[in-house]
Short mmCIF file of C-alpha atoms in Angstrom, two decimals:
data_model
loop_
_atom_site.label_atom_id
_atom_site.label_comp_id
_atom_site.label_asym_id
_atom_site.label_seq_id
_atom_site.Cartn_x
_atom_site.Cartn_y
_atom_site.Cartn_z
CA ASP A 1 118.25 -50.69 9.82
CA ALA A 2 119.65 -54.20 9.39
CA GLY A 3 118.21 -56.83 11.61
CA VAL A 4 120.10 -59.78 13.03
CA THR A 5 122.20 -61.48 10.40
CA GLN A 6 123.75 -64.92 10.50
CA SER A 7 126.22 -66.79 8.34
CA PRO A 8 126.42 -69.20 6.74
CA THR A 9 122.84 -70.09 5.85
CA HIS A 10 123.51 -73.78 5.51
CA LEU A 11 126.40 -75.98 6.51
CA ILE A 12 127.16 -79.67 6.11
CA LYS A 13 129.81 -81.31 8.28
CA THR A 14 130.83 -84.81 9.23
CA ARG A 15 131.02 -86.32 12.69
CA GLY A 16 134.04 -85.24 14.67
CA GLN A 17 134.56 -82.02 12.77
CA GLN A 18 134.39 -78.54 14.21
CA VAL A 19 132.13 -75.70 13.07
CA THR A 20 131.94 -71.94 13.59
CA LEU A 21 128.74 -69.98 13.13
CA ARG A 22 128.57 -66.20 13.03
CA CYS A 23 126.06 -63.58 14.09
CA SER A 24 125.80 -59.82 13.78
CA PRO A 25 123.29 -58.25 16.15
CA LYS A 26 120.66 -55.69 15.31
CA SER A 27 121.98 -52.15 15.34
CA GLY A 28 122.03 -50.75 18.88
CA HIS A 29 121.98 -54.16 20.55
CA ASP A 30 124.81 -55.33 22.77
CA THR A 31 123.65 -58.74 23.96
CA VAL A 32 123.71 -61.90 21.87
CA SER A 33 122.05 -65.19 22.72
CA TRP A 34 122.34 -68.48 20.87
CA TYR A 35 119.64 -71.13 20.58
CA GLN A 36 119.48 -74.60 19.09
CA GLN A 37 116.25 -75.62 17.37
CA ALA A 38 116.04 -79.31 16.58
CA LEU A 39 113.46 -80.49 14.07
CA GLY A 40 109.96 -80.34 15.51
CA GLN A 41 111.11 -78.66 18.72
CA GLY A 42 111.18 -75.17 20.13
CA PRO A 43 114.47 -73.30 20.39
CA GLN A 44 116.68 -74.24 23.34
CA PHE A 45 118.95 -71.71 25.00
CA ILE A 46 122.66 -72.44 24.58
CA PHE A 47 124.33 -69.36 26.06
CA GLN A 48 124.37 -65.59 26.12
CA TYR A 49 127.15 -63.06 25.65
CA TYR A 50 127.35 -59.57 27.03
CA GLU A 51 130.41 -57.33 27.26
CA GLU A 52 132.44 -60.04 25.54
CA GLU A 53 131.77 -62.56 28.29
CA GLU A 54 129.48 -65.51 28.66
CA ARG A 55 126.83 -64.30 31.06
CA GLN A 56 124.68 -67.38 31.35
CA ARG A 57 124.54 -70.84 29.88
CA GLY A 58 121.95 -73.48 29.20
CA ASN A 59 122.27 -77.22 29.52
CA PHE A 60 124.81 -77.78 26.73
CA PRO A 61 128.18 -79.52 26.95
CA ASP A 62 131.53 -77.75 26.82
CA ARG A 63 131.83 -78.72 23.16
CA PHE A 64 129.69 -75.66 22.61
CA SER A 65 131.64 -72.47 23.08
CA GLY A 66 131.34 -68.92 21.94
CA HIS A 67 132.85 -65.54 21.66
CA GLN A 68 131.71 -61.95 21.46
CA PHE A 69 133.76 -59.29 19.75
CA PRO A 70 134.07 -55.58 20.63
CA ASN A 71 131.59 -54.71 17.86
CA TYR A 72 129.06 -57.03 19.63
CA SER A 73 129.08 -59.65 16.90
CA SER A 74 129.39 -63.21 18.08
CA GLU A 75 130.54 -66.68 17.10
CA LEU A 76 129.28 -70.08 18.15
CA ASN A 77 131.79 -72.92 17.97
CA VAL A 78 130.93 -76.58 18.22
CA ASN A 79 133.72 -79.15 18.52
CA ALA A 80 133.64 -82.90 17.94
CA LEU A 81 130.34 -82.76 16.10
CA LEU A 82 127.76 -85.46 16.74
CA LEU A 83 124.84 -86.48 14.58
CA GLY A 84 122.56 -85.04 17.24
CA ASP A 85 124.02 -81.58 16.72
CA SER A 86 122.11 -81.33 13.45
CA ALA A 87 119.70 -78.45 13.97
CA LEU A 88 118.86 -74.87 13.16
CA TYR A 89 121.07 -72.55 15.19
CA LEU A 90 119.47 -69.23 15.98
CA CYS A 91 121.07 -66.05 17.12
CA ALA A 92 119.06 -63.44 18.98
CA SER A 93 120.09 -59.96 19.97
CA SER A 94 118.78 -57.53 22.54
CA SER A 95 119.72 -54.46 24.50
CA ASP A 96 120.90 -54.80 28.05
CA GLY A 97 119.25 -51.58 29.13
CA LEU A 98 116.44 -53.39 30.89
CA PRO A 99 117.52 -57.03 31.17
CA SER A 100 114.24 -58.46 32.29
CA THR A 101 111.95 -56.58 29.98
CA ASP A 102 113.68 -56.15 26.69
CA THR A 103 112.82 -58.14 23.61
CA GLN A 104 115.04 -60.50 21.68
CA TYR A 105 115.15 -60.26 17.91
CA PHE A 106 116.04 -63.40 16.03
CA GLY A 107 118.12 -63.96 12.94
CA PRO A 108 117.23 -66.36 10.13
CA GLY A 109 119.40 -69.11 11.55
CA THR A 110 122.10 -71.44 10.27
CA ARG A 111 120.98 -74.91 9.28
CA LEU A 112 123.71 -77.37 10.35
CA THR A 113 123.63 -80.92 9.06
CA VAL A 114 126.05 -83.45 10.53
CA LEU A 115 126.60 -86.60 8.48
CA ALA B 1 113.43 -76.01 36.07
CA GLN B 2 111.26 -73.63 34.15
CA SER B 3 109.18 -75.15 31.39
CA VAL B 4 106.56 -74.13 28.87
CA SER B 5 103.80 -76.42 27.63
CA GLN B 6 101.90 -75.94 24.42
CA HIS B 7 99.10 -78.45 24.34
CA ASN B 8 98.16 -78.26 20.69
CA HIS B 9 100.91 -79.50 18.42
CA HIS B 10 98.93 -79.26 15.20
CA VAL B 11 95.83 -77.19 14.55
CA ILE B 12 93.86 -77.08 11.31
CA LEU B 13 91.26 -74.36 10.79
CA SER B 14 89.24 -72.91 7.97
CA GLU B 15 89.52 -69.25 7.16
CA ALA B 16 87.38 -67.02 9.39
CA ALA B 17 87.40 -69.56 12.21
CA SER B 18 88.45 -68.41 15.66
CA LEU B 19 91.79 -69.46 17.10
CA GLU B 20 92.96 -70.17 20.61
CA LEU B 21 96.35 -71.72 21.30
CA GLY B 22 97.12 -72.83 24.81
CA CYS B 23 100.30 -72.07 26.71
CA ASN B 24 101.13 -72.95 30.30
CA TYR B 25 104.38 -72.29 32.08
CA SER B 26 105.93 -73.48 35.29
CA TYR B 27 107.81 -70.80 37.15
CA GLY B 28 107.00 -69.27 40.48
CA GLY B 29 108.60 -65.89 40.10
CA THR B 30 107.95 -62.84 37.99
CA VAL B 31 107.77 -63.74 34.34
CA ASN B 32 107.76 -61.97 31.05
CA LEU B 33 105.78 -63.85 28.41
CA PHE B 34 106.03 -63.90 24.65
CA TRP B 35 104.45 -65.37 21.60
CA TYR B 36 106.69 -65.72 18.56
CA VAL B 37 105.61 -66.78 15.08
CA GLN B 38 107.61 -68.49 12.37
CA TYR B 39 106.07 -68.21 8.91
CA PRO B 40 107.21 -70.76 6.32
CA GLY B 41 110.73 -69.95 5.22
CA GLN B 42 111.04 -66.98 7.54
CA HIS B 43 112.71 -66.34 10.87
CA LEU B 44 111.11 -66.10 14.29
CA GLN B 45 109.18 -62.87 14.72
CA LEU B 46 107.67 -61.37 17.84
CA LEU B 47 103.87 -61.50 17.82
CA LEU B 48 103.22 -59.98 21.24
CA LYS B 49 104.63 -59.77 24.73
CA TYR B 50 103.51 -59.31 28.32
CA PHE B 51 105.69 -57.64 30.91
CA SER B 52 103.26 -56.10 33.39
CA GLY B 53 99.98 -54.20 33.64
CA ASP B 54 96.90 -55.11 31.65
CA PRO B 55 96.84 -58.91 31.37
CA LEU B 56 95.15 -58.69 27.97
CA VAL B 57 97.86 -57.94 25.46
CA LYS B 58 97.32 -57.01 21.84
CA GLY B 59 99.89 -57.81 19.20
CA ILE B 60 100.35 -57.54 15.49
CA LYS B 61 97.98 -58.87 12.83
CA GLY B 62 94.95 -58.95 15.15
CA PHE B 63 96.41 -61.40 17.67
CA GLU B 64 95.92 -61.04 21.40
CA ALA B 65 96.85 -63.01 24.47
CA GLU B 66 95.61 -63.13 28.03
CA PHE B 67 97.87 -63.65 31.01
CA ILE B 68 96.11 -65.51 33.82
CA LYS B 69 98.51 -65.65 36.71
CA SER B 70 96.46 -68.06 38.80
CA LYS B 71 96.45 -70.57 35.96
CA PHE B 72 100.05 -69.96 34.85
CA SER B 73 98.64 -69.50 31.37
CA PHE B 74 99.20 -67.16 28.44
CA ASN B 75 96.84 -68.27 25.69
CA LEU B 76 96.94 -66.77 22.22
CA ARG B 77 93.73 -65.82 20.44
CA LYS B 78 92.53 -64.43 17.15
CA PRO B 79 88.83 -64.00 16.36
CA SER B 80 89.10 -64.75 12.64
CA VAL B 81 92.11 -66.42 11.06
CA GLN B 82 93.34 -65.94 7.53
CA TRP B 83 95.23 -68.25 5.20
CA SER B 84 98.29 -66.04 5.75
CA ASP B 85 98.28 -67.01 9.44
CA THR B 86 99.57 -70.46 8.50
CA ALA B 87 102.75 -70.72 10.54
CA GLU B 88 104.32 -72.23 13.62
CA TYR B 89 103.62 -70.44 16.90
CA PHE B 90 105.89 -70.55 19.93
CA CYS B 91 105.14 -69.47 23.46
CA ALA B 92 108.14 -68.42 25.53
CA VAL B 93 108.90 -67.22 29.03
CA ASN B 94 111.77 -65.00 30.06
CA THR B 95 112.80 -65.79 33.60
CA GLY B 96 115.57 -63.24 33.77
CA PHE B 97 118.35 -61.74 31.72
CA GLN B 98 116.57 -62.50 28.48
CA LYS B 99 117.02 -66.26 28.71
CA LEU B 100 113.97 -67.52 26.88
CA VAL B 101 112.43 -70.91 27.55
CA PHE B 102 110.27 -71.97 24.61
CA GLY B 103 107.43 -74.40 24.22
CA THR B 104 107.58 -77.06 21.52
CA GLY B 105 105.43 -74.99 19.18
CA THR B 106 102.04 -75.32 17.50
CA ARG B 107 101.76 -75.72 13.76
CA LEU B 108 98.72 -73.91 12.46
CA LEU B 109 97.35 -74.67 9.03
CA VAL B 110 94.57 -72.43 7.74
CA SER B 111 92.74 -73.76 4.75
CA PRO B 112 91.23 -71.24 2.32
#
């Protein structure tokens, strides 16, 4: 049973560019959440997708957008990259059966460096 | 806004020492609480979780945590740490629909 997978592992971009990160949830999971983990910090919630729609969003600008596909996989897009966007981007999946009590499983993350 | 505070940013222990990592949260409603661990070079893994019932929760690898509602705390404990427990530990609260709010983490270094 494959866990949460993310691609790519590492990515280097320059300021102003755009980036797309990808996530495949754990088998049987239908909800995908994205987090940003800056160096020395805990993960911060970006947004969550369920049934191909953004269900809730954290305190991130509109430059951060996402998508969920019918197979539950998801993409995170960041436009007009800033130096401060350099971070580890984590994807977490869960099942929506019991929204308040289920557990999120995390992928290995994508390390984004913006130069 | 909900927040999670982890008071110890860095902890250094010798093997066999006891461990207690503090975690306090600010949220007035019903919470689900988690401790995640990130071993060097690995992804975040669930250590234990509290949803309801017995406030003393046991997790993997001998870890346990106690939920004290009156103190808004969910401290992590282990009676005897091992070198392999060297990792970063994150406390998190789920305030609804699986949106996790994390603390800043505690780096634990266990010396052999």
